[in-house]
Amino acid sequence: MLPPAGPFIESPLAPGPVSRPGPRGFRFQDLTVLGTLDKTYILAQGPDGLILIDQHAAHERVLYEALKSRGPAAAAQTLLFPRVVEVTPLQADWVKAHLDQLAQAGLMLEPFGGASFMITAAPAALAHADLEAVVAEAVETLSPSKSFTNPQAVREMALQVMACRGAVKAGAALAPEAIAALLVQLDEIAVSSHCPHGRPLWRLMSYQDIRQSFRR
Amino acid sequence: MLPPAGPFIESPLAPGPVSRPGPRGFRFQDLTVLGTLDKTYILAQGPDGLILIDQHAAHERVLYEALKSRGPAAAAQTLLFPRVVEVTPLQADWVKAHLDQLAQAGLMLEPFGGASFMITAAPAALAHADLEAVVAEAVETLSPSKSFTNPQAVREMALQVMACRGAVKAGAALAPEAIAALLVQLDEIAVSSHCPHGRPLWRLMSYQDIRQSFRR
């Protein structure tokens, strides 16, 4: 499966020390989770070998798909307790000119005086994220771009930033239930090979390679 | 560290998909055990990355060192309940001619009529092993050899066979306490890089390699 076309696509994968993800041939939720390496990679036993899952990249893809699959209307969920985010004066001008495009991505902002904005609605998929930080980073990432004339590009980039910022970080300890939930979600999305930036979500270290390295 | 000189030494390691064991720079007992892959490889987090330990090879080396470090006298522990092992008539002739050399390796056998022998004493390190099977395999491996004139070679080969046969198998589930005990034992022996047959005990998959394969 190819990563989606977008501004962040990088060059094709370089051959690494582990096999590339091919057609899966397994369900993530059927894997036996062994543990987490360095609070970054979920280790699981699969039918063909050891599977390493990049927890951040995987969650990022899950969030991205969730954000994208909802229409602009359904994406935004009104906040019970609106929050205020402050940006720079230059960014504020950009936000004011792009309120519609941001709303298309599910981020509803209202001018709140000066360079402040009230977040009145946000995608439900970001319910557990630090929304102020997500909005601040989305604005910082998007505002320097000159694509004022391309609402679709703004939406796409906003979705990517939201997914990246909203996803669990590398280095954050995941509870077993959170890992199990993530694996189920990975099975439910269409693209489970790469994150929206084009990085692989998981790697297989085949039993054959392992045996060979042990000269078994 | 080089594997010990012996008849089973194989060719140098071929480059595999994971890094070769170098100077360790860690204690096995300090590793964070994550789980066991395919009931064969212990997975642990080390300072430099993911460490895979071949449970059979590691245990084999530990047993071998334990068997070897004891002098011939101390190696043999009288059995409370002697057991009888049957070999082929040809093997029986060989055993009768090599009772002394086998005793040097800690295996005390007494002719028990026909092609049967009573095991009266065995190395304490094999207390939990299937002694009849160990003796049968030792005899089967050693008896075709022509090294009747080299008691040292018989002892060395007997130690290797006993270590291999007495070690936990690949595919046998290990309890967490058994893994912990094995790691402590690995720290206590001098050669913890290869099994007596020259196969690596463990492999490091460095964080750098993993990151690279995920293009982080």
XYZ file of C-alpha atoms in Angstrom:
432
model
C 0.000 0.000 0.000
C 1.264 3.443 -0.869
C 1.198 6.386 1.487
C -1.370 9.019 0.513
C -0.205 11.784 -1.817
C 0.577 14.913 0.140
C 3.174 17.577 0.760
C 5.035 15.537 3.365
C 5.758 12.433 1.312
C 9.397 11.538 1.520
C 11.621 9.436 -0.690
C 11.013 5.683 -0.999
C 12.065 3.488 1.887
C 15.731 2.685 2.149
C 16.446 -0.994 2.811
C 16.772 -1.389 6.558
C 17.966 -4.163 8.833
C 14.446 -5.564 9.029
C 12.093 -6.672 6.295
C 9.716 -4.220 4.733
C 6.043 -4.466 5.498
C 4.447 -6.385 2.670
C 0.887 -7.537 2.339
C 0.054 -8.126 5.971
C -1.430 -11.564 6.205
C -2.432 -11.024 9.820
C -4.720 -8.906 11.953
C -3.052 -6.571 14.412
C -5.538 -7.539 17.114
C -4.540 -11.198 16.733
C -0.882 -10.510 17.500
C 0.507 -11.501 20.871
C 1.777 -8.323 22.473
C 5.077 -8.983 24.241
C 5.824 -5.533 25.578
C 7.019 -2.091 24.650
C 10.604 -1.260 23.770
C 11.919 2.064 24.994
C 8.308 3.278 25.441
C 8.333 3.735 21.663
C 7.890 0.439 19.854
C 5.214 -2.102 20.602
C 6.705 -5.602 20.271
C 4.368 -8.345 19.165
C 4.616 -11.920 18.016
C 3.063 -12.512 14.617
C 2.733 -15.570 12.413
C 5.960 -14.769 10.552
C 8.120 -13.257 13.224
C 8.647 -10.337 15.545
C 6.634 -7.248 14.716
C 7.703 -3.810 15.895
C 5.017 -1.135 15.783
C 5.921 2.545 16.082
C 3.273 3.623 18.580
C 3.307 7.269 17.552
C 3.209 6.645 13.796
C 0.463 4.042 14.205
C -1.705 6.255 16.361
C -1.072 9.179 14.029
C -2.397 7.167 11.080
C -5.416 5.993 13.069
C -6.242 9.576 14.077
C -5.670 10.873 10.567
C -8.058 8.324 9.088
C -10.634 9.069 11.763
C -10.358 12.804 11.122
C -10.486 12.422 7.374
C -13.317 9.908 7.166
C -15.764 12.212 8.883
C -17.259 14.916 6.707
C -16.458 18.513 7.672
C -19.790 18.809 9.463
C -19.496 15.638 11.529
C -15.833 16.180 12.291
C -16.369 19.102 14.626
C -17.746 18.445 18.088
C -18.836 21.456 20.091
C -16.761 21.832 23.227
C -18.618 21.972 26.522
C -15.838 24.140 27.871
C -14.393 26.281 25.081
C -10.711 27.011 25.399
C -8.680 30.009 24.404
C -5.488 29.851 22.407
C -3.134 32.742 21.750
C -1.077 33.077 18.566
C 1.275 35.734 17.220
C -0.174 38.871 15.550
C 0.991 37.660 12.125
C -0.556 34.229 12.692
C -3.758 35.912 13.900
C -4.190 37.598 10.517
C -3.758 34.260 8.788
C -6.245 32.515 11.100
C -8.863 35.229 10.538
C -8.499 34.760 6.782
C -8.786 30.952 7.063
C -11.538 30.365 9.614
C -13.598 28.591 6.967
C -10.823 26.247 5.853
C -9.960 25.375 9.438
C -13.621 24.650 10.083
C -13.530 22.301 7.087
C -10.882 20.361 8.985
C -13.075 20.325 12.085
C -11.394 23.141 13.997
C -13.866 25.878 14.862
C -12.208 29.057 16.077
C -13.727 32.408 17.001
C -11.770 35.649 17.296
C -11.479 36.468 20.999
C -9.762 39.829 20.832
C -6.208 40.641 19.826
C -4.324 37.517 18.788
C -6.547 35.205 20.862
C -9.080 32.726 19.560
C -11.668 30.669 21.284
C -11.776 26.990 20.259
C -15.503 26.267 20.158
C -15.434 22.893 18.411
C -12.833 20.276 17.538
C -12.772 16.759 16.070
C -14.008 14.136 18.502
C -10.894 12.064 17.715
C -8.862 14.719 19.550
C -10.992 14.572 22.686
C -8.018 13.433 24.766
C -5.417 15.660 23.149
C -4.060 18.956 24.418
C -6.294 21.041 22.140
C -4.587 24.386 22.718
C -1.261 22.840 21.745
C -2.811 21.150 18.701
C -4.305 24.426 17.455
C -1.147 26.400 18.165
C 0.950 23.899 16.233
C -1.533 23.673 13.372
C -1.492 27.451 13.009
C 2.279 27.639 13.273
C 2.682 24.939 10.618
C 0.035 26.235 8.225
C 0.312 30.012 8.470
C 3.613 30.431 6.621
C 2.192 28.581 3.607
C 1.037 30.614 0.652
C -1.741 28.216 -0.303
C -4.475 30.668 0.591
C -6.180 29.790 -2.646
C -6.284 26.047 -1.958
C -8.719 25.214 0.845
C -8.220 21.503 0.284
C -4.493 21.785 0.942
C -5.145 23.688 4.146
C -7.578 21.005 5.284
C -5.176 18.190 4.406
C -2.295 19.815 6.226
C -4.495 20.645 9.198
C -5.568 17.006 9.409
C -1.957 15.849 9.308
C -0.866 18.294 11.968
C -3.815 17.402 14.175
C -3.157 13.697 13.785
C 0.550 14.108 14.548
C -0.001 16.428 17.495
C -2.894 14.420 18.849
C -1.158 11.046 18.637
C 0.550 9.434 21.595
C 4.222 10.341 21.637
C 7.229 8.085 21.430
C 8.460 7.854 25.004
C 4.973 7.837 26.529
C 4.218 4.612 28.367
C 1.127 2.891 26.978
C -1.151 0.790 29.148
C -1.926 -2.717 27.840
C -5.541 -1.658 27.197
C -4.370 1.316 25.139
C -2.160 -0.985 23.060
C -5.041 -3.414 22.533
C -7.335 -0.586 21.453
C -4.729 0.755 19.044
C -4.315 -2.662 17.424
C -8.071 -2.952 16.892
C -8.124 0.519 15.352
C -5.243 -0.387 13.044
C -7.299 -3.280 11.706
C -10.179 -0.934 10.960
C -8.360 1.538 8.737
C -7.524 1.079 5.092
C -3.939 2.304 5.133
C -2.046 0.609 7.927
C 1.415 0.559 6.416
C 2.568 4.157 6.693
C 1.824 7.257 8.726
C 0.503 10.374 6.952
C 4.097 11.606 6.645
C 5.062 8.436 4.793
C 6.940 6.667 7.555
C 6.304 2.967 8.158
C 3.980 2.079 11.014
C 5.463 -1.339 11.620
C 8.314 -3.638 10.738
C 8.620 -7.377 10.560
C 11.726 -9.166 11.734
C 11.080 -12.592 10.268
C 11.739 -15.825 12.113
C 13.939 -16.812 9.220
C 16.136 -13.722 9.617
C 16.302 -14.245 13.367
C 17.195 -17.916 13.042
C 19.828 -17.016 10.492
C 21.363 -14.422 12.760
C 21.599 -17.097 15.463
C 22.868 -19.600 12.897
C 20.112 -21.990 13.869
C 35.207 -13.281 23.064
C 36.015 -16.354 21.062
C 34.240 -19.642 21.424
C 36.349 -22.324 23.088
C 38.440 -24.501 20.844
C 36.721 -27.787 20.226
C 35.625 -30.238 17.572
C 32.288 -28.480 17.016
C 33.541 -25.020 16.124
C 31.939 -23.791 12.948
C 32.922 -21.097 10.490
C 32.919 -17.436 11.526
C 29.577 -15.696 11.814
C 27.943 -14.576 8.622
C 26.648 -11.007 8.720
C 22.998 -11.148 9.738
C 20.182 -8.655 9.874
C 21.075 -7.700 13.407
C 24.326 -6.476 14.884
C 26.896 -8.878 16.158
C 27.477 -9.158 19.856
C 30.432 -6.983 20.695
C 31.892 -6.160 24.062
C 28.757 -6.296 26.173
C 28.713 -3.140 28.189
C 25.764 -4.366 30.245
C 24.821 -7.044 32.749
C 22.202 -9.542 31.657
C 20.471 -9.305 35.013
C 20.058 -5.535 34.547
C 18.143 -5.936 31.298
C 14.408 -5.354 31.291
C 12.825 -8.585 30.118
C 9.941 -7.849 27.750
C 8.827 -11.372 26.965
C 9.649 -14.458 24.995
C 9.295 -14.733 21.237
C 8.066 -18.052 19.897
C 9.067 -19.721 23.194
C 12.615 -19.563 21.840
C 14.087 -16.080 22.169
C 14.042 -14.007 25.317
C 13.443 -10.369 24.388
C 14.974 -7.753 26.628
C 15.560 -4.041 26.580
C 19.189 -3.076 26.976
C 21.015 0.241 27.044
C 21.699 0.110 23.309
C 18.607 -1.555 21.937
C 16.598 -4.734 21.756
C 18.426 -7.856 22.861
C 17.340 -11.300 21.707
C 18.694 -14.207 23.743
C 18.504 -17.765 22.422
C 17.242 -19.527 25.539
C 18.611 -22.933 24.580
C 22.062 -21.712 23.517
C 22.354 -19.520 26.620
C 21.364 -22.309 28.991
C 23.652 -24.719 27.168
C 26.623 -22.410 27.739
C 25.716 -21.944 31.398
C 25.471 -25.706 31.915
C 28.679 -26.332 30.031
C 30.591 -23.853 32.159
C 29.091 -25.322 35.319
C 30.024 -28.854 34.264
C 33.506 -27.835 33.198
C 34.398 -25.689 36.192
C 33.878 -28.514 38.669
C 36.734 -30.950 38.926
C 35.955 -34.562 37.956
C 35.486 -35.469 41.617
C 33.081 -32.666 42.480
C 31.191 -32.942 39.226
C 29.576 -36.270 40.020
C 26.774 -36.353 42.540
C 25.649 -39.758 43.716
C 22.069 -40.432 42.755
C 19.651 -41.324 45.534
C 17.710 -43.386 43.044
C 20.038 -44.890 40.433
C 18.534 -45.231 37.003
C 19.140 -47.749 34.296
C 19.865 -46.918 30.698
C 19.999 -49.382 27.830
C 22.297 -48.943 24.845
C 23.049 -51.054 21.781
C 25.490 -54.002 22.093
C 28.119 -52.116 20.059
C 27.707 -49.043 22.235
C 27.906 -51.230 25.336
C 31.411 -52.359 24.363
C 32.459 -48.733 23.932
C 30.951 -47.707 27.284
C 32.711 -50.542 29.117
C 36.011 -49.400 27.611
C 35.416 -45.785 28.589
C 33.932 -45.925 32.073
C 36.909 -43.967 33.399
C 36.676 -41.178 30.835
C 32.927 -40.838 31.347
C 33.523 -40.642 35.085
C 36.005 -37.837 34.371
C 33.087 -35.959 32.851
C 30.955 -36.668 35.911
C 28.941 -39.571 34.517
C 29.316 -42.677 36.686
C 27.992 -45.807 35.020
C 28.063 -49.390 36.210
C 27.515 -52.426 33.959
C 24.078 -53.811 34.780
C 24.028 -56.907 32.609
C 23.817 -57.123 28.838
C 23.772 -53.698 27.214
C 22.324 -52.030 30.328
C 24.134 -49.666 32.654
C 23.176 -48.192 35.968
C 23.707 -44.447 36.316
C 25.011 -44.123 39.861
C 26.200 -40.529 39.774
C 25.807 -37.525 37.483
C 26.723 -33.825 37.497
C 24.570 -31.800 39.867
C 23.989 -29.327 37.049
C 21.888 -31.989 35.326
C 19.681 -32.591 38.368
C 16.584 -31.492 36.458
C 17.447 -33.119 33.156
C 16.199 -36.428 31.791
C 19.339 -38.334 32.776
C 18.595 -41.522 30.837
C 18.161 -39.461 27.676
C 21.331 -37.494 28.401
C 23.388 -40.643 28.844
C 21.861 -42.334 25.825
C 22.631 -39.334 23.643
C 26.120 -38.924 25.057
C 26.894 -42.545 24.274
C 25.355 -42.319 20.829
C 27.379 -39.219 20.013
C 30.664 -40.374 21.497
C 30.788 -44.076 20.716
C 31.405 -43.816 16.956
C 34.484 -41.695 17.589
C 37.878 -43.307 17.414
C 39.432 -41.099 20.073
C 39.890 -43.951 22.525
C 43.392 -42.723 23.180
C 42.326 -39.190 24.095
C 40.453 -39.118 27.392
C 40.371 -35.305 27.313
C 38.477 -35.301 24.030
C 35.941 -37.774 25.394
C 35.424 -35.607 28.450
C 35.077 -32.426 26.370
C 32.568 -34.015 24.021
C 30.666 -35.560 26.922
C 30.414 -32.128 28.566
C 29.122 -30.596 25.354
C 26.530 -33.304 24.832
C 25.421 -33.131 28.448
C 25.132 -29.337 28.293
C 23.180 -29.457 25.047
C 20.888 -32.263 26.166
C 20.402 -30.828 29.634
C 19.606 -27.293 28.479
C 16.081 -26.006 28.141
C 14.849 -26.486 24.600
C 13.702 -23.908 22.102
C 9.916 -24.105 22.204
C 9.735 -24.751 25.945
C 7.930 -21.968 27.767
C 10.120 -20.395 30.451
C 8.663 -18.932 33.623
C 9.770 -15.375 34.466
C 11.758 -16.703 37.441
C 13.593 -19.164 35.186
C 14.493 -16.319 32.810
C 15.708 -14.172 35.689
C 17.836 -17.041 37.017
C 19.313 -17.663 33.572
C 20.296 -13.993 33.194
C 22.067 -14.060 36.558
C 23.918 -17.218 35.534
C 24.952 -15.637 32.232
C 26.580 -12.808 34.172
C 28.549 -15.294 36.227
C 30.253 -17.164 33.394
C 33.282 -16.013 31.480
C 32.125 -16.832 27.952
C 28.668 -15.400 27.409
C 28.841 -14.724 23.703
C 28.599 -18.185 22.149
C 27.324 -21.632 23.008
C 29.796 -24.553 23.140
C 28.958 -25.290 19.497
C 29.980 -21.779 18.491
C 26.530 -20.283 17.955
C 25.777 -16.831 19.342
C 23.842 -16.679 22.596
C 22.388 -13.259 21.980
C 21.935 -10.561 19.396
C 21.565 -6.836 19.643
C 19.187 -4.931 17.415
C 20.400 -1.402 18.087
C 18.087 1.544 18.626
C 19.891 3.227 15.774
C 19.078 0.387 13.364
C 15.478 0.313 14.548
C 15.070 4.063 14.213
C 16.595 3.911 10.774
C 14.237 1.166 9.665
C 11.355 3.386 10.782
C 13.021 6.404 9.174
C 12.819 8.282 12.437
